[in-house]
CSV table of C-alpha atoms in Angstrom, one decimal:
chain,number,residue,atom,x,y,z
A,1,UNK,CA,0.3,25.0,13.5
A,2,UNK,CA,0.2,21.2,13.5
A,3,UNK,CA,-1.8,18.7,11.6
A,4,UNK,CA,-5.4,19.1,12.8
A,5,UNK,CA,-6.4,15.7,14.2
A,6,UNK,CA,-9.8,14.3,15.2
A,7,UNK,CA,-10.4,11.0,17.0
A,8,UNK,CA,-13.5,8.8,16.6
A,9,UNK,CA,-13.9,5.8,18.9
A,10,UNK,CA,-16.9,4.5,20.8
A,11,UNK,CA,-14.9,3.7,24.0
A,12,UNK,CA,-13.9,6.3,26.5
A,13,UNK,CA,-10.7,4.3,27.2
A,14,UNK,CA,-9.4,4.4,23.6
A,15,UNK,CA,-10.4,8.0,23.1
A,16,UNK,CA,-8.2,8.7,26.1
A,17,UNK,CA,-5.3,6.5,24.9
A,18,UNK,CA,-5.4,7.9,21.4
A,19,UNK,CA,-5.6,11.5,22.7
A,20,UNK,CA,-2.5,10.9,24.9
A,21,UNK,CA,-0.7,9.4,21.9
A,22,UNK,CA,-1.6,12.3,19.6
A,23,UNK,CA,-0.5,14.8,22.3
A,24,UNK,CA,3.0,13.3,22.2
A,25,UNK,CA,3.5,14.2,18.5
A,26,UNK,CA,4.6,17.9,18.0
A,27,UNK,CA,3.4,17.6,14.4
A,28,UNK,CA,-0.2,16.8,15.5
A,29,UNK,CA,-2.8,19.1,17.0
A,30,UNK,CA,-5.8,17.4,18.6
A,31,UNK,CA,-8.9,19.4,17.8
A,32,UNK,CA,-11.6,17.1,19.1
A,33,UNK,CA,-13.1,13.6,19.5
A,34,UNK,CA,-16.4,11.9,19.2
A,35,UNK,CA,-17.9,8.5,20.4
A,36,UNK,CA,-19.7,7.9,17.1
A,37,UNK,CA,-19.6,8.5,13.4
A,38,UNK,CA,-22.8,10.5,13.4
A,39,UNK,CA,-21.6,12.9,16.1
A,40,UNK,CA,-18.2,13.1,14.4
A,41,UNK,CA,-19.7,14.3,11.1
A,42,UNK,CA,-21.5,17.1,12.9
A,43,UNK,CA,-18.3,18.2,14.7
A,44,UNK,CA,-16.2,18.0,11.6
A,45,UNK,CA,-18.7,20.2,9.8
A,46,UNK,CA,-18.0,22.9,12.4
A,47,UNK,CA,-14.2,22.3,12.8
A,48,UNK,CA,-12.5,20.8,9.7
A,49,UNK,CA,-9.7,18.4,10.3
A,50,UNK,CA,-6.6,17.4,8.3
A,51,UNK,CA,-6.5,13.9,9.8
A,52,UNK,CA,-9.1,11.6,11.3
A,53,UNK,CA,-8.3,8.5,13.4
A,54,UNK,CA,-11.4,6.3,13.0
A,55,UNK,CA,-12.3,3.2,14.9
A,56,UNK,CA,-13.3,0.3,12.6
A,57,UNK,CA,-16.1,-1.2,14.6
A,58,UNK,CA,-18.7,1.2,16.2
A,59,UNK,CA,-22.5,0.9,16.7
A,60,UNK,CA,-25.0,2.8,14.5
A,61,UNK,CA,-22.5,3.9,11.9
A,62,UNK,CA,-19.4,1.7,11.6
A,63,UNK,CA,-15.9,2.8,10.5
A,64,UNK,CA,-16.5,2.1,6.8
A,65,UNK,CA,-19.7,4.0,6.6
A,66,UNK,CA,-18.1,6.9,8.6
A,67,UNK,CA,-15.1,6.9,6.1
A,68,UNK,CA,-17.5,6.9,3.2
A,69,UNK,CA,-19.3,10.0,4.6
A,70,UNK,CA,-16.1,11.8,5.5
A,71,UNK,CA,-14.7,11.2,2.0
A,72,UNK,CA,-17.9,12.6,0.4
A,73,UNK,CA,-18.4,15.5,2.7
A,74,UNK,CA,-14.8,16.5,3.5
A,75,UNK,CA,-12.6,15.3,0.6
A,76,UNK,CA,-9.5,17.0,1.8
A,77,UNK,CA,-9.5,15.1,5.1
A,78,UNK,CA,-7.3,12.1,5.4
A,79,UNK,CA,-8.6,9.1,7.3
A,80,UNK,CA,-6.5,6.5,9.1
A,81,UNK,CA,-8.4,3.4,10.4
A,82,UNK,CA,-7.8,2.0,13.9
A,83,UNK,CA,-8.4,-1.7,13.8
A,84,UNK,CA,-8.6,-4.6,16.3
A,85,UNK,CA,-6.5,-7.7,15.6
A,86,UNK,CA,-9.3,-10.0,14.6
A,87,UNK,CA,-10.3,-11.5,11.3
A,88,UNK,CA,-13.4,-9.4,11.2
A,89,UNK,CA,-11.3,-6.3,11.9
A,90,UNK,CA,-8.9,-7.2,9.2
A,91,UNK,CA,-11.6,-7.8,6.6
A,92,UNK,CA,-13.3,-4.4,7.4
A,93,UNK,CA,-9.9,-2.6,7.4
A,94,UNK,CA,-9.1,-3.9,4.0
A,95,UNK,CA,-12.5,-2.7,2.7
A,96,UNK,CA,-11.8,0.7,4.2
A,97,UNK,CA,-8.3,0.9,2.6
A,98,UNK,CA,-9.8,0.0,-0.8
A,99,UNK,CA,-12.3,2.8,-0.3
A,100,UNK,CA,-9.6,5.4,0.2
A,101,UNK,CA,-8.4,5.3,3.9
A,102,UNK,CA,-4.7,6.3,3.6
A,103,UNK,CA,-3.5,3.7,6.2
A,104,UNK,CA,-4.4,1.9,9.4
A,105,UNK,CA,-3.0,1.2,12.8
A,106,UNK,CA,-3.8,-1.7,15.1
A,107,UNK,CA,-5.2,-1.5,18.6
A,108,UNK,CA,-2.8,-3.2,21.0
A,109,UNK,CA,-4.1,-6.3,22.9
A,110,UNK,CA,-4.1,-6.4,26.7
A,111,UNK,CA,-4.8,-4.0,29.6
A,112,UNK,CA,-1.4,-2.5,30.2
A,113,UNK,CA,-2.1,1.2,29.6
A,114,UNK,CA,1.6,2.3,29.3
A,115,UNK,CA,2.4,-0.6,26.9
A,116,UNK,CA,-0.6,0.3,24.8
A,117,UNK,CA,0.5,3.9,24.6
A,118,UNK,CA,4.0,3.0,23.6
A,119,UNK,CA,2.8,0.5,20.9
A,120,UNK,CA,0.4,3.1,19.4
A,121,UNK,CA,3.2,5.7,19.4
A,122,UNK,CA,5.4,3.3,17.5
A,123,UNK,CA,2.7,2.4,15.0
A,124,UNK,CA,1.5,6.0,14.5
A,125,UNK,CA,5.0,7.4,13.8
A,126,UNK,CA,5.2,6.3,10.2
A,127,UNK,CA,1.5,7.3,9.7
A,128,UNK,CA,2.4,10.8,10.8
A,129,UNK,CA,5.2,10.9,8.3
A,130,UNK,CA,2.9,9.6,5.6
A,131,UNK,CA,0.2,12.2,6.4
A,132,UNK,CA,2.8,15.0,6.4
A,133,UNK,CA,4.0,13.9,3.0
A,134,UNK,CA,0.4,13.6,1.6
A,135,UNK,CA,-0.6,17.1,2.9
A,136,UNK,CA,2.6,18.6,1.5
A,137,UNK,CA,2.0,16.8,-1.8
A,138,UNK,CA,-1.6,18.2,-2.0
A,139,UNK,CA,-0.3,21.7,-1.3
A,140,UNK,CA,2.4,21.3,-4.0
A,141,UNK,CA,-0.2,20.1,-6.6
A,142,UNK,CA,-2.4,23.1,-5.8
A,143,UNK,CA,0.6,25.4,-6.3
A,144,UNK,CA,1.5,23.7,-9.5
A,145,UNK,CA,-2.0,24.0,-10.8
A,146,UNK,CA,-1.8,27.8,-10.3
A,147,UNK,CA,1.7,28.0,-11.8
A,148,UNK,CA,1.9,28.0,-15.7
A,149,UNK,CA,5.5,26.6,-15.8
A,150,UNK,CA,6.8,23.8,-13.5
A,151,UNK,CA,10.1,24.8,-11.9
A,152,UNK,CA,13.1,22.7,-12.8
A,153,UNK,CA,14.3,20.1,-10.3
A,154,UNK,CA,11.0,19.0,-9.0
A,155,UNK,CA,10.4,15.3,-8.2
A,156,UNK,CA,8.2,15.0,-11.3
A,157,UNK,CA,10.9,16.5,-13.5
A,158,UNK,CA,13.5,14.1,-12.1
A,159,UNK,CA,11.2,11.2,-12.7
A,160,UNK,CA,10.5,12.3,-16.3
A,161,UNK,CA,14.2,12.6,-17.0
A,162,UNK,CA,14.8,9.1,-15.7
A,163,UNK,CA,12.1,7.8,-18.0
A,164,UNK,CA,13.5,9.3,-21.1
A,165,UNK,CA,16.6,7.3,-21.2
A,166,UNK,CA,15.7,4.0,-23.0
A,167,UNK,CA,16.8,0.7,-21.3
A,168,UNK,CA,16.8,-2.8,-22.7
A,169,UNK,CA,13.9,-3.5,-25.1
A,170,UNK,CA,11.1,-5.6,-23.5
A,171,UNK,CA,11.7,-9.4,-23.8
A,172,UNK,CA,9.8,-11.0,-26.6
A,173,UNK,CA,8.2,-13.4,-24.1
A,174,UNK,CA,7.5,-13.1,-20.4
A,175,UNK,CA,7.4,-15.9,-17.8
A,176,UNK,CA,6.4,-14.0,-14.6
A,177,UNK,CA,4.9,-10.7,-13.4
A,178,UNK,CA,6.4,-9.4,-10.1
A,179,UNK,CA,4.7,-6.6,-8.2
A,180,UNK,CA,5.8,-4.4,-5.2
A,181,UNK,CA,3.5,-2.0,-3.4
A,182,UNK,CA,3.0,-0.5,0.1
A,183,UNK,CA,1.1,2.6,1.3
A,184,UNK,CA,-2.0,3.0,-0.9
A,185,UNK,CA,-1.7,-0.6,-2.1
A,186,UNK,CA,-5.0,-2.1,-1.1
A,187,UNK,CA,-6.9,0.7,-3.0
A,188,UNK,CA,-4.5,0.4,-6.0
A,189,UNK,CA,-4.6,-3.4,-6.1
A,190,UNK,CA,-8.4,-3.3,-5.7
A,191,UNK,CA,-8.6,-1.4,-9.0
A,192,UNK,CA,-5.6,-3.0,-10.8
A,193,UNK,CA,-5.8,-6.7,-10.2
A,194,UNK,CA,-9.5,-7.1,-11.3
A,195,UNK,CA,-8.5,-5.5,-14.6
A,196,UNK,CA,-6.0,-8.3,-15.4
A,197,UNK,CA,-7.4,-10.8,-17.9
A,198,UNK,CA,-8.7,-14.2,-16.9
A,199,UNK,CA,-6.3,-16.0,-19.3
A,200,UNK,CA,-3.1,-14.4,-18.0
A,201,UNK,CA,-0.3,-16.5,-19.4
A,202,UNK,CA,2.1,-16.0,-16.4
A,203,UNK,CA,1.9,-16.2,-12.6
A,204,UNK,CA,1.9,-13.1,-10.5
A,205,UNK,CA,3.9,-12.7,-7.3
A,206,UNK,CA,3.3,-9.8,-5.1
A,207,UNK,CA,4.6,-8.1,-1.9
A,208,UNK,CA,2.2,-5.7,-0.1
A,209,UNK,CA,3.7,-4.3,3.1
A,210,UNK,CA,1.2,-5.3,5.7
A,211,UNK,CA,1.1,-7.2,9.0
A,212,UNK,CA,0.0,-10.8,9.5
A,213,UNK,CA,-3.7,-11.6,9.1
A,214,UNK,CA,-4.3,-8.5,6.9
A,215,UNK,CA,-2.6,-10.0,3.8
A,216,UNK,CA,-5.1,-13.0,4.0
A,217,UNK,CA,-8.0,-10.6,4.1
A,218,UNK,CA,-6.5,-8.6,1.2
A,219,UNK,CA,-6.1,-11.8,-0.9
A,220,UNK,CA,-9.6,-13.0,-0.1
A,221,UNK,CA,-11.0,-9.5,-1.1
A,222,UNK,CA,-9.1,-9.4,-4.4
A,223,UNK,CA,-10.0,-13.0,-5.2
A,224,UNK,CA,-13.8,-12.2,-4.9
A,225,UNK,CA,-13.6,-9.3,-7.4
A,226,UNK,CA,-10.9,-10.6,-9.8
A,227,UNK,CA,-10.9,-13.0,-12.8
A,228,UNK,CA,-7.7,-14.5,-11.5
A,229,UNK,CA,-7.2,-16.7,-8.5
A,230,UNK,CA,-5.7,-14.6,-5.7
A,231,UNK,CA,-4.2,-16.4,-2.6
A,232,UNK,CA,-2.0,-15.6,0.4
A,233,UNK,CA,1.1,-17.7,-0.5
A,234,UNK,CA,2.0,-20.7,1.6
A,235,UNK,CA,5.2,-22.7,1.9
A,236,UNK,CA,5.6,-25.0,-1.0
A,237,UNK,CA,2.8,-23.5,-3.2
A,238,UNK,CA,3.4,-24.3,-6.9
A,239,UNK,CA,3.8,-21.1,-8.9
A,240,UNK,CA,1.4,-21.5,-11.8
A,241,UNK,CA,0.1,-19.2,-14.5
A,242,UNK,CA,-3.2,-17.3,-13.9
A,243,UNK,CA,-2.7,-17.2,-10.1
A,244,UNK,CA,-1.7,-14.3,-7.9
A,245,UNK,CA,0.5,-15.1,-4.9
A,246,UNK,CA,0.6,-12.5,-2.1
A,247,UNK,CA,3.4,-12.7,0.5
A,248,UNK,CA,2.0,-13.3,4.0
A,249,UNK,CA,2.4,-10.4,6.4
A,250,UNK,CA,5.5,-10.9,8.7
A,251,UNK,CA,7.2,-13.4,6.3
A,252,UNK,CA,9.6,-12.9,3.4
A,253,UNK,CA,8.5,-14.7,0.3
A,254,UNK,CA,11.1,-16.2,-2.1
A,255,UNK,CA,10.8,-18.5,-5.2
A,256,UNK,CA,12.9,-21.6,-5.6
A,257,UNK,CA,13.1,-24.3,-8.4
A,258,UNK,CA,13.2,-28.0,-7.6
A,259,UNK,CA,13.2,-30.6,-10.3
A,260,UNK,CA,11.8,-28.2,-12.8
A,261,UNK,CA,8.9,-27.0,-10.5
A,262,UNK,CA,8.9,-23.4,-9.2
A,263,UNK,CA,7.6,-23.1,-5.6
A,264,UNK,CA,7.0,-20.4,-3.0
A,265,UNK,CA,9.2,-20.4,0.1
A,266,UNK,CA,8.6,-18.4,3.3
A,267,UNK,CA,11.2,-17.4,5.9
A,268,UNK,CA,11.7,-15.2,9.0
A,269,UNK,CA,15.0,-13.7,8.0
A,270,UNK,CA,15.6,-10.1,9.3
A,271,UNK,CA,13.6,-7.3,7.7
A,272,UNK,CA,15.1,-5.4,4.7
A,273,UNK,CA,14.3,-1.7,4.3
A,274,UNK,CA,12.5,-2.1,7.6
A,275,UNK,CA,10.1,-4.5,5.9
A,276,UNK,CA,9.1,-8.1,6.2
A,277,UNK,CA,7.9,-9.1,3.6
A,278,UNK,CA,10.3,-7.1,1.5
A,279,UNK,CA,10.0,-6.5,-2.2
A,280,UNK,CA,13.7,-6.6,-2.7
A,281,UNK,CA,13.9,-10.1,-1.2
A,282,UNK,CA,11.2,-11.4,-3.5
A,283,UNK,CA,12.6,-9.7,-6.6
A,284,UNK,CA,16.1,-11.1,-6.0
A,285,UNK,CA,14.7,-14.6,-6.0
A,286,UNK,CA,12.6,-13.9,-9.1
A,287,UNK,CA,15.9,-12.8,-10.9
A,288,UNK,CA,17.6,-16.0,-9.7
A,289,UNK,CA,14.9,-18.4,-10.7
A,290,UNK,CA,13.5,-16.8,-13.9
A,291,UNK,CA,16.8,-15.4,-15.1
A,292,UNK,CA,16.4,-14.5,-18.8
A,293,UNK,CA,13.1,-16.3,-19.2
A,294,UNK,CA,11.4,-12.9,-19.3
A,295,UNK,CA,10.5,-10.8,-16.2
A,296,UNK,CA,7.9,-8.1,-16.0
A,297,UNK,CA,7.9,-5.9,-12.9
A,298,UNK,CA,5.4,-3.3,-11.6
A,299,UNK,CA,6.1,-0.9,-8.7
A,300,UNK,CA,3.0,0.8,-7.3
A,301,UNK,CA,2.3,3.4,-4.6
A,302,UNK,CA,4.4,3.2,-1.4
A,303,UNK,CA,6.7,5.0,1.0
A,304,UNK,CA,10.4,4.4,1.0
A,305,UNK,CA,12.5,2.6,-1.7
A,306,UNK,CA,11.9,-1.1,-1.1
A,307,UNK,CA,12.0,-2.8,-4.5
A,308,UNK,CA,14.4,-0.4,-6.3
A,309,UNK,CA,17.5,-2.7,-5.7
A,310,UNK,CA,15.4,-5.7,-6.6
A,311,UNK,CA,14.4,-4.1,-9.9
A,312,UNK,CA,18.0,-3.3,-10.6
A,313,UNK,CA,18.9,-7.0,-10.0
A,314,UNK,CA,16.1,-8.1,-12.4
A,315,UNK,CA,17.1,-5.5,-15.0
A,316,UNK,CA,20.5,-7.3,-15.3
A,317,UNK,CA,18.4,-10.2,-16.6
A,318,UNK,CA,16.5,-8.1,-19.1
A,319,UNK,CA,13.4,-7.3,-16.9
A,320,UNK,CA,10.9,-4.7,-18.3
A,321,UNK,CA,9.9,-2.4,-15.5
A,322,UNK,CA,6.7,-0.4,-15.1
A,323,UNK,CA,6.1,2.2,-12.4
A,324,UNK,CA,2.9,3.9,-11.3
A,325,UNK,CA,2.9,7.7,-12.2
A,326,UNK,CA,3.3,10.2,-9.4
A,327,UNK,CA,-0.1,11.8,-10.0
A,328,UNK,CA,-2.0,8.5,-9.3
A,329,UNK,CA,0.1,7.4,-6.2
A,330,UNK,CA,-1.1,7.8,-2.7
A,331,UNK,CA,2.6,8.2,-1.9
A,332,UNK,CA,5.2,8.5,-4.7
A,333,UNK,CA,8.1,6.9,-2.9
A,334,UNK,CA,8.8,3.4,-4.2
A,335,UNK,CA,8.0,4.3,-7.8
A,336,UNK,CA,10.1,7.5,-7.4
A,337,UNK,CA,13.1,5.5,-6.3
A,338,UNK,CA,12.9,3.3,-9.4
A,339,UNK,CA,12.2,6.3,-11.7
A,340,UNK,CA,15.1,8.4,-10.4
A,341,UNK,CA,17.5,5.4,-10.6
A,342,UNK,CA,16.7,5.3,-14.3
A,343,UNK,CA,15.3,1.8,-14.0
A,344,UNK,CA,11.7,2.4,-15.1
A,345,UNK,CA,10.9,1.6,-18.8
A,346,UNK,CA,7.5,3.1,-18.5
A,347,UNK,CA,5.7,5.3,-15.9
A,348,UNK,CA,1.9,5.1,-16.2
A,349,UNK,CA,-1.3,6.1,-14.5
A,350,UNK,CA,-2.6,3.2,-12.4
A,351,UNK,CA,-5.7,2.5,-14.5
A,352,UNK,CA,-3.5,2.2,-17.7
A,353,UNK,CA,-1.1,-0.4,-16.3
A,354,UNK,CA,-3.3,-3.5,-16.7
A,355,UNK,CA,-3.9,-2.7,-20.4
A,356,UNK,CA,-0.1,-2.3,-20.9
A,357,UNK,CA,0.5,-5.7,-19.2
A,358,UNK,CA,-2.1,-7.3,-21.5
A,359,UNK,CA,-0.3,-5.8,-24.5
A,360,UNK,CA,3.1,-6.9,-23.4
A,361,UNK,CA,1.9,-10.5,-22.6
A,362,UNK,CA,0.0,-10.6,-25.8
A,363,UNK,CA,-3.2,-11.5,-24.1
A,364,UNK,CA,-6.2,-12.0,-26.3
């Protein structure tokens, strides 16, 4: 039996397109659709779903309100937002992701039916993999809760083993905080960044895997709720303490030093780890520019292993590495890669990380 999937969209055309796309995935089983959030909630009460594909903008009850109700009424159901490529759509999508939507896909532009189908198939493929991992993880956690002793060789055991081996002691002083995050990032960052103190004595550089336009909305959202200034990085930005610089979607971000001034640079070099921006690209440049001045890295929730090699490069300069704990990740992929490589100095629950950073940076 496949992943029970339900579609919510107010247009007949997109319900048809999404239905055809879902039918093309053997892992998915389409169990119904609805033209509104109100009707969808009634149908979901009768036929529970594992996955809901929810349009962002709908009359009466929009996607965010629908998500809020699904999360409250059907906590085991995973919601993926379907967003238009507009600033308004990006802003609302970021809000939905910060409220707990596991991911989003974009509605293709144009009227070419076959092209739209193919584009949605491409965009949905990693989402299907993510949902499969999440559902498997939920089942594993339920089994573990019913099992008194955790069997040897699980991912958690491997991560714990990696953490027990001490690495270099933390630097006595730090000059920069470098962060990598992917799936689950907007929700994690929405909790984590506002917890950082206003007088942070270092700059923060951050890669969140996300397309163009959405990183600007993410930066604006975080800036409104944080004590720090949060911006989408631009070419030539001076990297200054107390500011958070988010790599723009679709661009690699690097740091470079000119005449004693450290600035952000952007480029269109090929993706690394299928990602642009890539955490590894940023982290390599951080290692090059900051060297042994003191680097603090944080790897949060995300699929894949982007960032692991970058952390390894920075560790050669004496970097202190923190990873988000498995139990608090939407997807324990990127942190797992760092943990299992023995590169994490400390694995912590998300809500404890900001406090540890404040302690390491000696914030008052």
